[in-house]
Tab-separated table of N, CA and C in Angstrom:
chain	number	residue	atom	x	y	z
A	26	UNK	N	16.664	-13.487	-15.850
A	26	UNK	CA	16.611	-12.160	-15.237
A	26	UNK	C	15.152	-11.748	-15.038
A	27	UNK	N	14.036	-12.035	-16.069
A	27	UNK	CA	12.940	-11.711	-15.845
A	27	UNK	C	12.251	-12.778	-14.799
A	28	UNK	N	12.737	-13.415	-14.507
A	28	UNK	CA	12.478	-14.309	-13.155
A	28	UNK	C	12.265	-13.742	-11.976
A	29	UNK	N	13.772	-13.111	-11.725
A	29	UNK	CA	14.552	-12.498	-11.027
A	29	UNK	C	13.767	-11.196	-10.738
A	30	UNK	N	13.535	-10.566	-11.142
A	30	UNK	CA	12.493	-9.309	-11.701
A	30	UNK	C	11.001	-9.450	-10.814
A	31	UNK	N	10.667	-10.324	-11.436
A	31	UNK	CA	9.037	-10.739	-11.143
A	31	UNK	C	9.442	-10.907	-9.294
A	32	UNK	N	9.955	-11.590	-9.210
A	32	UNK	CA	9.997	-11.977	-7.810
A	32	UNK	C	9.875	-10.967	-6.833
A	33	UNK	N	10.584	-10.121	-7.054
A	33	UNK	CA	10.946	-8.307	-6.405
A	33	UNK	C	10.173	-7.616	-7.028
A	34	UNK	N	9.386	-7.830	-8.147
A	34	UNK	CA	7.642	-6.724	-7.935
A	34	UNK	C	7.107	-7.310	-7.416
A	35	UNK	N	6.500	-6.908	-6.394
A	35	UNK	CA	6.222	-7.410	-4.688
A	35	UNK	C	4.252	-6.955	-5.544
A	36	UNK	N	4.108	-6.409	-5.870
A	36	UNK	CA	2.653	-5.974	-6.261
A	36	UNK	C	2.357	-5.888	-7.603
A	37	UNK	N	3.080	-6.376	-8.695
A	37	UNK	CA	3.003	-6.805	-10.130
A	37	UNK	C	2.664	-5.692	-10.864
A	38	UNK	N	2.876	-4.390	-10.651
A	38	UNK	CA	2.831	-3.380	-11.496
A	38	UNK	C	4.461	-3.208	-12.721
A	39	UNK	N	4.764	-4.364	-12.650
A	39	UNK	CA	5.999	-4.335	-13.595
A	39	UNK	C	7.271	-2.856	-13.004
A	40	UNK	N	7.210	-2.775	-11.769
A	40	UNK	CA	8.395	-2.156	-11.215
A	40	UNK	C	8.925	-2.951	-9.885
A	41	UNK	N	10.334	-2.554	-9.878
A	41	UNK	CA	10.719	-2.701	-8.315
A	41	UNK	C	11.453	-1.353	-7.611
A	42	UNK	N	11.416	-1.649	-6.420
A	42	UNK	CA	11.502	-0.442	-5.745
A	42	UNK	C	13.089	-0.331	-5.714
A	43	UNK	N	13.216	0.683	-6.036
A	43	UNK	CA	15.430	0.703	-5.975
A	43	UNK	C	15.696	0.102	-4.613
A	44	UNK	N	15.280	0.074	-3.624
A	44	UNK	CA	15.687	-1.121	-2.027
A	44	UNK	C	16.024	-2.236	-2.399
A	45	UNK	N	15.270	-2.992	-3.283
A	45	UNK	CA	15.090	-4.025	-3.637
A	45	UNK	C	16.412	-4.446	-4.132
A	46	UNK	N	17.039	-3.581	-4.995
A	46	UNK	CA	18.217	-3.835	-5.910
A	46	UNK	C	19.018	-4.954	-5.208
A	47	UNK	N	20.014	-4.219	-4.185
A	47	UNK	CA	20.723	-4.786	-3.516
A	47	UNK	C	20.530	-6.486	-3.104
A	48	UNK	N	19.303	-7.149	-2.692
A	48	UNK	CA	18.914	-8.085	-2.344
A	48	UNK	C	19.036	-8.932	-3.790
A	49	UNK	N	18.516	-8.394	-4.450
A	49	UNK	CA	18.489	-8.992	-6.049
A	49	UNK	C	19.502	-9.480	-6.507
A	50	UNK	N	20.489	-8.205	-6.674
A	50	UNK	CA	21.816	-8.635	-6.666
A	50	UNK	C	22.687	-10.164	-5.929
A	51	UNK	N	22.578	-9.709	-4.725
A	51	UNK	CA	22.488	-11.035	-3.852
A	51	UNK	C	22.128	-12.113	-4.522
A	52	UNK	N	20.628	-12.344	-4.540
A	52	UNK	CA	20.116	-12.959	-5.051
A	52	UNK	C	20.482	-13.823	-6.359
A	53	UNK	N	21.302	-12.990	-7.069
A	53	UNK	CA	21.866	-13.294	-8.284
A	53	UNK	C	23.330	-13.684	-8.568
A	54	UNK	N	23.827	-13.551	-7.176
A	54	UNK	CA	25.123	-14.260	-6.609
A	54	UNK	C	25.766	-13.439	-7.045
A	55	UNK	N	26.023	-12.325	-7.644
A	55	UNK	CA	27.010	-11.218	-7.672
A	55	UNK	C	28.055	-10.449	-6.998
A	56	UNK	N	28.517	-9.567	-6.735
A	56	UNK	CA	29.049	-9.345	-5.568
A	56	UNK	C	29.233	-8.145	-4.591
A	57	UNK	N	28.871	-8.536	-3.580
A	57	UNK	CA	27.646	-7.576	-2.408
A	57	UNK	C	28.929	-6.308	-2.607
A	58	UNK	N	28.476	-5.189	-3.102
A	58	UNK	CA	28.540	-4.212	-2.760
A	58	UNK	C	27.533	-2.701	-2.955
A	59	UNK	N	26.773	-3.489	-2.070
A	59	UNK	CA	25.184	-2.450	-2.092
A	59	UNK	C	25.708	-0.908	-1.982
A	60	UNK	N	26.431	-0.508	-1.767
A	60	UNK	CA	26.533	1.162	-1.833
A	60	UNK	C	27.253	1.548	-3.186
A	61	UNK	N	27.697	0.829	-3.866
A	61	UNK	CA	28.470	1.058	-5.549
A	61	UNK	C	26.609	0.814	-6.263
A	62	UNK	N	26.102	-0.574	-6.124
A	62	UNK	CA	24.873	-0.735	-6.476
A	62	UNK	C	23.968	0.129	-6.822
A	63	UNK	N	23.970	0.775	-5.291
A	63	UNK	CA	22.906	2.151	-5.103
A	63	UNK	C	23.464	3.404	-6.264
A	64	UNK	N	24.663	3.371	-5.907
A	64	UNK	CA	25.469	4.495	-6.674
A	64	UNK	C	24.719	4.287	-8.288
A	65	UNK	N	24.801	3.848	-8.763
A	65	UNK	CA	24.374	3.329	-9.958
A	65	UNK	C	22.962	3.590	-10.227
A	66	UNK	N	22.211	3.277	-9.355
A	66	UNK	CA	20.736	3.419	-9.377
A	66	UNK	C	20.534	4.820	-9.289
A	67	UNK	N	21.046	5.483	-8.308
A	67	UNK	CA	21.477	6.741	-8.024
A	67	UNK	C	21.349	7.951	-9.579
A	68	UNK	N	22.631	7.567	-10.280
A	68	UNK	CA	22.864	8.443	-12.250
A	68	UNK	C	22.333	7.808	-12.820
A	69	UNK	N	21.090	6.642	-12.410
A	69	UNK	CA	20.558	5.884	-13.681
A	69	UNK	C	18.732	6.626	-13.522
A	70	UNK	N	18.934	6.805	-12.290
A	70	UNK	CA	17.388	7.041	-12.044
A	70	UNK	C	17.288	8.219	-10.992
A	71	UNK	N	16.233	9.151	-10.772
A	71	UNK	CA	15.939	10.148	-9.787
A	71	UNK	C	14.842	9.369	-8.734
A	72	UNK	N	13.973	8.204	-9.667
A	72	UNK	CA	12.893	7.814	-9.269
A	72	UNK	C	13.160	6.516	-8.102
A	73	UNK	N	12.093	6.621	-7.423
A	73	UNK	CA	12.284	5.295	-6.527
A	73	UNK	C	11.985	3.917	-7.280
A	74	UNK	N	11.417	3.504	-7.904
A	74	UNK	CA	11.310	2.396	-8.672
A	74	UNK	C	11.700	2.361	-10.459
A	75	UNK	N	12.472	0.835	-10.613
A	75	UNK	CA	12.689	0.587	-11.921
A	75	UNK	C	11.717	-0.266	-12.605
A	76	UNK	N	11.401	-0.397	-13.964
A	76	UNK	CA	10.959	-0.932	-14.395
A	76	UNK	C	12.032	-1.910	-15.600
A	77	UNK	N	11.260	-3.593	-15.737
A	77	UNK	CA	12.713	-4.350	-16.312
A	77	UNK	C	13.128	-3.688	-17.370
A	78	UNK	N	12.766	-2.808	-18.276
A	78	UNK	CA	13.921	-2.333	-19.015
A	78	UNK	C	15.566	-2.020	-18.557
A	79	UNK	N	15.059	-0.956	-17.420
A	79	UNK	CA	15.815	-0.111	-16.508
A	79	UNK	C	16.274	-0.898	-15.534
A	80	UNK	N	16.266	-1.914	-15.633
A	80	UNK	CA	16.512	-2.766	-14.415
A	80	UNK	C	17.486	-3.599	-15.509
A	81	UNK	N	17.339	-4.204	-16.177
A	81	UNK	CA	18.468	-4.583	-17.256
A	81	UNK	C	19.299	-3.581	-17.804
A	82	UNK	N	19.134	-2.408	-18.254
A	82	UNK	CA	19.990	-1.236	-17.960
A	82	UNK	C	21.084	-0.904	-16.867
A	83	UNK	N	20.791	-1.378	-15.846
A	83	UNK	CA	21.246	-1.681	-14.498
A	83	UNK	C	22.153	-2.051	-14.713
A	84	UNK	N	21.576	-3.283	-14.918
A	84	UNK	CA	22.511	-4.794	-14.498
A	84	UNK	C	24.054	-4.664	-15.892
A	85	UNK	N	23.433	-4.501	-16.828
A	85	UNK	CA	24.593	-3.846	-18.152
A	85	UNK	C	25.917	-3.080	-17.183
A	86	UNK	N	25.232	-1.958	-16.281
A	86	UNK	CA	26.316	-0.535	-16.131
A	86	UNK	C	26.894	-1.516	-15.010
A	87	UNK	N	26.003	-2.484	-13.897
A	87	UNK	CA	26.746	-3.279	-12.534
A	87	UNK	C	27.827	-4.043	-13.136
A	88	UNK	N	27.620	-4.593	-14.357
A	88	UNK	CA	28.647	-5.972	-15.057
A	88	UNK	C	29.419	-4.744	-15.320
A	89	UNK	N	29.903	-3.520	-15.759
A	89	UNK	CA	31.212	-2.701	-16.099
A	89	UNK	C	31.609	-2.629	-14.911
A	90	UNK	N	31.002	-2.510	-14.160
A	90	UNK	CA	31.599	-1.365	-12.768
A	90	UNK	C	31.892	-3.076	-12.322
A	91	UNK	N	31.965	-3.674	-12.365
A	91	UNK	CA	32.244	-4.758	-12.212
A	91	UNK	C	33.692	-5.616	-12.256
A	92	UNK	N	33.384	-5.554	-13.308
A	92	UNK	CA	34.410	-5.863	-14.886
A	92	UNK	C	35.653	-4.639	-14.250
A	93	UNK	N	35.203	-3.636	-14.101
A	93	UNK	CA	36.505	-2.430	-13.846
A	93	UNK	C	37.423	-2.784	-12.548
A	94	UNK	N	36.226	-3.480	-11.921
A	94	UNK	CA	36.682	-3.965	-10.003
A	94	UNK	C	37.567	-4.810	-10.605
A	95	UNK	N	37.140	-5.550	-11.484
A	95	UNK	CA	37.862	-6.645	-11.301
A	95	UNK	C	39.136	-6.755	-11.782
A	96	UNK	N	39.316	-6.128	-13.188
A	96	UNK	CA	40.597	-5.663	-13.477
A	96	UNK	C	41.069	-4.889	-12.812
A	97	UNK	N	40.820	-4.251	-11.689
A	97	UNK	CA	41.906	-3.469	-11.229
A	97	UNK	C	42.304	-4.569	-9.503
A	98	UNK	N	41.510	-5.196	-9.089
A	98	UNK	CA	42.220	-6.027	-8.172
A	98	UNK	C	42.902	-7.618	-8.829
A	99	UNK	N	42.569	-7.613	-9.841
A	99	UNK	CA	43.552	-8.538	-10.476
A	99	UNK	C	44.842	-7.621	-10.997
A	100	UNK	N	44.932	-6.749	-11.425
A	100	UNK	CA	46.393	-6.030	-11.404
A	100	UNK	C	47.092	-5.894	-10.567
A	101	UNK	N	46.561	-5.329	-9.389
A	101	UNK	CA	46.864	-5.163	-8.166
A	101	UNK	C	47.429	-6.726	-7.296
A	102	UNK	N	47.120	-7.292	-7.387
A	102	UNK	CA	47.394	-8.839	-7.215
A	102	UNK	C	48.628	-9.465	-8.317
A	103	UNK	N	48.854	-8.666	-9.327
A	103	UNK	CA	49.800	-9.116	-9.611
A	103	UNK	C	51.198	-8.580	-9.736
A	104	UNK	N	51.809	-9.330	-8.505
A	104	UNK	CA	52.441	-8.947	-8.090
A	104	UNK	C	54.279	-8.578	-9.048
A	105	UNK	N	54.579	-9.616	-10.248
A	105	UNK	CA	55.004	-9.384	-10.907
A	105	UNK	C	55.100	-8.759	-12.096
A	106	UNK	N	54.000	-8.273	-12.242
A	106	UNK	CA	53.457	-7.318	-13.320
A	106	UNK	C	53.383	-8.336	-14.967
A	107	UNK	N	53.244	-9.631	-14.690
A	107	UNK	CA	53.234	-10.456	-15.793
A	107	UNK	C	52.302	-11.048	-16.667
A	108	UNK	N	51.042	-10.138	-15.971
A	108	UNK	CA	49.809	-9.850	-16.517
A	108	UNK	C	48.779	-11.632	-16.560
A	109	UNK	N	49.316	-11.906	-15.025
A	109	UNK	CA	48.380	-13.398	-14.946
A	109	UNK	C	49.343	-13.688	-13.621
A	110	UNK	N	48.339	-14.424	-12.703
A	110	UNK	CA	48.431	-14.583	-11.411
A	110	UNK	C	48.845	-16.076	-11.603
A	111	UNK	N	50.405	-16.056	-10.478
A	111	UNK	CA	50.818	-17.661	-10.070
A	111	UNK	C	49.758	-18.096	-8.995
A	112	UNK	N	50.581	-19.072	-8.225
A	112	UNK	CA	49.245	-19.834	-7.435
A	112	UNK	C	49.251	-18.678	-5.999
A	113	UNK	N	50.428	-18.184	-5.564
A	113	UNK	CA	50.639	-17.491	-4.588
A	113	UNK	C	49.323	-16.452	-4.897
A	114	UNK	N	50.174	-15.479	-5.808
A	114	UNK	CA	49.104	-14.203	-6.395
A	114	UNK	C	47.580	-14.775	-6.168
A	115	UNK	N	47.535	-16.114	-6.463
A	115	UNK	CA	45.824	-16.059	-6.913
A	115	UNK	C	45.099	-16.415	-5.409
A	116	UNK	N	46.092	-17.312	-4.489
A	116	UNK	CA	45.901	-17.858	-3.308
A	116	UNK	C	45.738	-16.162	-2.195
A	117	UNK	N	46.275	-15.212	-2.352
A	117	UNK	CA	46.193	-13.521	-1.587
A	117	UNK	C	45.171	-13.575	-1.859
A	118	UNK	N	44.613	-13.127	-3.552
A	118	UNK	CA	44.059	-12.696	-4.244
A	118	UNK	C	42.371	-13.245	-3.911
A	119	UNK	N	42.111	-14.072	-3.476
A	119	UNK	CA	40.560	-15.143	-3.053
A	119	UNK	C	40.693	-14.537	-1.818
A	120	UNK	N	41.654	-14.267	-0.685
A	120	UNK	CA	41.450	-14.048	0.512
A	120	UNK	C	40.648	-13.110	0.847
A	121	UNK	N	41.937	-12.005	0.273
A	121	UNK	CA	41.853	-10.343	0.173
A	121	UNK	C	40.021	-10.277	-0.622
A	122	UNK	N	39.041	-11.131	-1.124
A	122	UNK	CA	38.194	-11.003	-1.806
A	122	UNK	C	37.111	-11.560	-0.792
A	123	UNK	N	37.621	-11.948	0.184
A	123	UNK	CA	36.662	-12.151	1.098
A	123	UNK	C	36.330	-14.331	1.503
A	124	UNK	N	37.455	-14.767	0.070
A	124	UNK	CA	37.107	-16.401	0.459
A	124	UNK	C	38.025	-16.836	1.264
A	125	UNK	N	37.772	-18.104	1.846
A	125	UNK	CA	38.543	-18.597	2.975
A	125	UNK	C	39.426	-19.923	2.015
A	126	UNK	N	40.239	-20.029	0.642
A	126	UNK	CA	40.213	-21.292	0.294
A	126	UNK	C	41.577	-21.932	1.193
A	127	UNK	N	42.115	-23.042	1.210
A	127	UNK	CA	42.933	-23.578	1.935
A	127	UNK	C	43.677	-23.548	0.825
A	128	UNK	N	45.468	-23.768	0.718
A	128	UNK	CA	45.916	-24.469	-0.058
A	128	UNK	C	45.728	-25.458	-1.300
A	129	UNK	N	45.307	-26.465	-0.456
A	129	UNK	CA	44.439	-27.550	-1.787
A	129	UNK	C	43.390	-27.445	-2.220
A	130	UNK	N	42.521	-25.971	-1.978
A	130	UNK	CA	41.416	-25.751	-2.237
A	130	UNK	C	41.815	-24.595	-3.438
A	131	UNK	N	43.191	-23.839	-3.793
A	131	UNK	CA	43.122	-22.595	-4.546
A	131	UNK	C	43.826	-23.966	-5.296
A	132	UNK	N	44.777	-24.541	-5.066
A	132	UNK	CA	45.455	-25.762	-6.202
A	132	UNK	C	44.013	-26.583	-7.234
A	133	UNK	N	43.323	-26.729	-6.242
A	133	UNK	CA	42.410	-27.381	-7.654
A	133	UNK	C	41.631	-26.268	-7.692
A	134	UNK	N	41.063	-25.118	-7.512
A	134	UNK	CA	40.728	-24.133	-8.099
A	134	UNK	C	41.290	-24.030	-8.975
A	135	UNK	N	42.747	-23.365	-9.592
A	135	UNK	CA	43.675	-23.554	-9.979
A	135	UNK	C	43.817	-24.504	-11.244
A	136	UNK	N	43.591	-25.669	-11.009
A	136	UNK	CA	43.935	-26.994	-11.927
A	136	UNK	C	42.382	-26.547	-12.625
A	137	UNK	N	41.370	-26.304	-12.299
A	137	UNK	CA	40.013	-26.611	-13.058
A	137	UNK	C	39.689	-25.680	-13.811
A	138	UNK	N	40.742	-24.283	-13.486
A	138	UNK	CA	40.323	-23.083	-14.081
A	138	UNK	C	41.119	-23.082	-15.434
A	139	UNK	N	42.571	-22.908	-14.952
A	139	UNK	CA	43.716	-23.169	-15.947
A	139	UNK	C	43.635	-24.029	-17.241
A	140	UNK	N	42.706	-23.316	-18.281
A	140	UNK	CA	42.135	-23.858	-19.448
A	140	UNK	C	43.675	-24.235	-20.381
A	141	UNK	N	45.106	-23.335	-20.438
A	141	UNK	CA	45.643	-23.547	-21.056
A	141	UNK	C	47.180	-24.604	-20.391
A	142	UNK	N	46.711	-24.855	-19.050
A	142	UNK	CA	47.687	-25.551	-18.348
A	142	UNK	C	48.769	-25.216	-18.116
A	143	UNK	N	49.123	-23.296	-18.063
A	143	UNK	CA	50.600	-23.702	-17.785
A	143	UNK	C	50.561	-22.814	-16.155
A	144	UNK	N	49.588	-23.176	-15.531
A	144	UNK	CA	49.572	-22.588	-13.886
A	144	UNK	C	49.747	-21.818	-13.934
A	145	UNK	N	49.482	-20.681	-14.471
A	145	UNK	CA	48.897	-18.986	-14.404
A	145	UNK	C	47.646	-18.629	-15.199
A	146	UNK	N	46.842	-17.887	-14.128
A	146	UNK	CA	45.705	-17.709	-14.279
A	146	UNK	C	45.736	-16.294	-14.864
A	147	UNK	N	44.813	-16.115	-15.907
A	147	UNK	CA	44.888	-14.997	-16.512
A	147	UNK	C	43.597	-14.185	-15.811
A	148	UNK	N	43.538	-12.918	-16.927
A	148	UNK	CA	42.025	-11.975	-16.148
A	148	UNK	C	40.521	-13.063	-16.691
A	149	UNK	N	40.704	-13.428	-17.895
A	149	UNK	CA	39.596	-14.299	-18.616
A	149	UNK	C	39.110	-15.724	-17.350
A	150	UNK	N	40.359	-16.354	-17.204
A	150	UNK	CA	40.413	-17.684	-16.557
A	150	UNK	C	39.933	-17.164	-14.948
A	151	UNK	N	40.573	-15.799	-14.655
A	151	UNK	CA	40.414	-15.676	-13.191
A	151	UNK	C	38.968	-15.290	-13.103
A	152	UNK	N	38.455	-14.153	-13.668
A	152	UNK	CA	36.935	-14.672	-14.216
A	152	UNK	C	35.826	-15.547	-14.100
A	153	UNK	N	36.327	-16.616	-14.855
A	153	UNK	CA	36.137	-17.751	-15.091
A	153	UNK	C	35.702	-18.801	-13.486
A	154	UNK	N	36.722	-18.558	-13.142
A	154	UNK	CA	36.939	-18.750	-11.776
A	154	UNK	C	35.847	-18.449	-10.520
A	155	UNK	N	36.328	-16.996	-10.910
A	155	UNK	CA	34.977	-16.201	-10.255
A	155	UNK	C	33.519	-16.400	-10.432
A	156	UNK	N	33.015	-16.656	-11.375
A	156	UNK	CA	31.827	-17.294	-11.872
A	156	UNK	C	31.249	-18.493	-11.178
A	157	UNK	N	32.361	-19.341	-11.371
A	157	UNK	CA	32.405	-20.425	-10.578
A	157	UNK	C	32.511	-20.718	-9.476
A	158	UNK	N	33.633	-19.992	-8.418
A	158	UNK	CA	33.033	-20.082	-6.499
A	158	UNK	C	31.603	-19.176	-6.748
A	159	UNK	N	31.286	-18.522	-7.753
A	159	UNK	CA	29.671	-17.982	-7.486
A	159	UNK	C	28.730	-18.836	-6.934
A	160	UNK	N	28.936	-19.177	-8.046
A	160	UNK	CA	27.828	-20.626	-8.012
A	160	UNK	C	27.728	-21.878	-7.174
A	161	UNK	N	28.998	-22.454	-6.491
A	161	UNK	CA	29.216	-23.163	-5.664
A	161	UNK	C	28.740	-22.626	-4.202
């Protein structure tokens, strides 16, 4: 993160400018929703620039507001209320999120995520998941 940081103080006074956020984010493979982002920066700060304390402060309140997204479109996705997504549920569920996977692309999603093997993906595993098309 302090990598991440340095890169976006554009003039090394140990701040970045709240603009910056959004790109960072990006940057950090997270997931683009620069106006929740801002929102945040918004009740965290009056000022135009953070410094990395406040900038890890940030990133803490982005992973809830996060974490909250995410449990609530994994509920919402499940469609049987059985508190873990079949392959259907999880195959909507990547679309509606903006990925394009094919069939045999959510099946071994699916197979690689599914730590306990019985083809339902939980909130942990779906997660899990998520982490992982991050990074790919």
């Amino acid at each position: 993160i302090r990598s991440v940081f340095a890169k976006y103080d554009n003039d090394f006074d140990g701040e970045i400018h709240r603009d910056d956020v959004p790109a960072m984010l990006n940057y950090l493979g997270t997931r683009k929703s620069p106006d929740d982002a801002m929102r945040i920066v918004d009740i965290q700060t009056r000022f135009a620039t953070l410094n990395y304390d406040e900038f890890v402060e940030f990133l803490h309140k982005y992973r809830e507001w996060d974490v909250a997204k995410l449990r609530e479109e994994f509920k919402n996705a499940d469609k049987d209320h059985g508190g873990d997504l079949d392959f259907t549920e999880l195959h909507s569920l990547l679309q509606e999120m903006g990925y394009a996977p094919t069939l045999q692309g959510t099946m071994e999603a699916m197979e690689y995520i599914d730590v306990d093997g019985d083809m339902r993906i939980d909130l942990l595993e779906f997660d899990n998941l998520r982490e992982y098309l991050r990074k790919t």
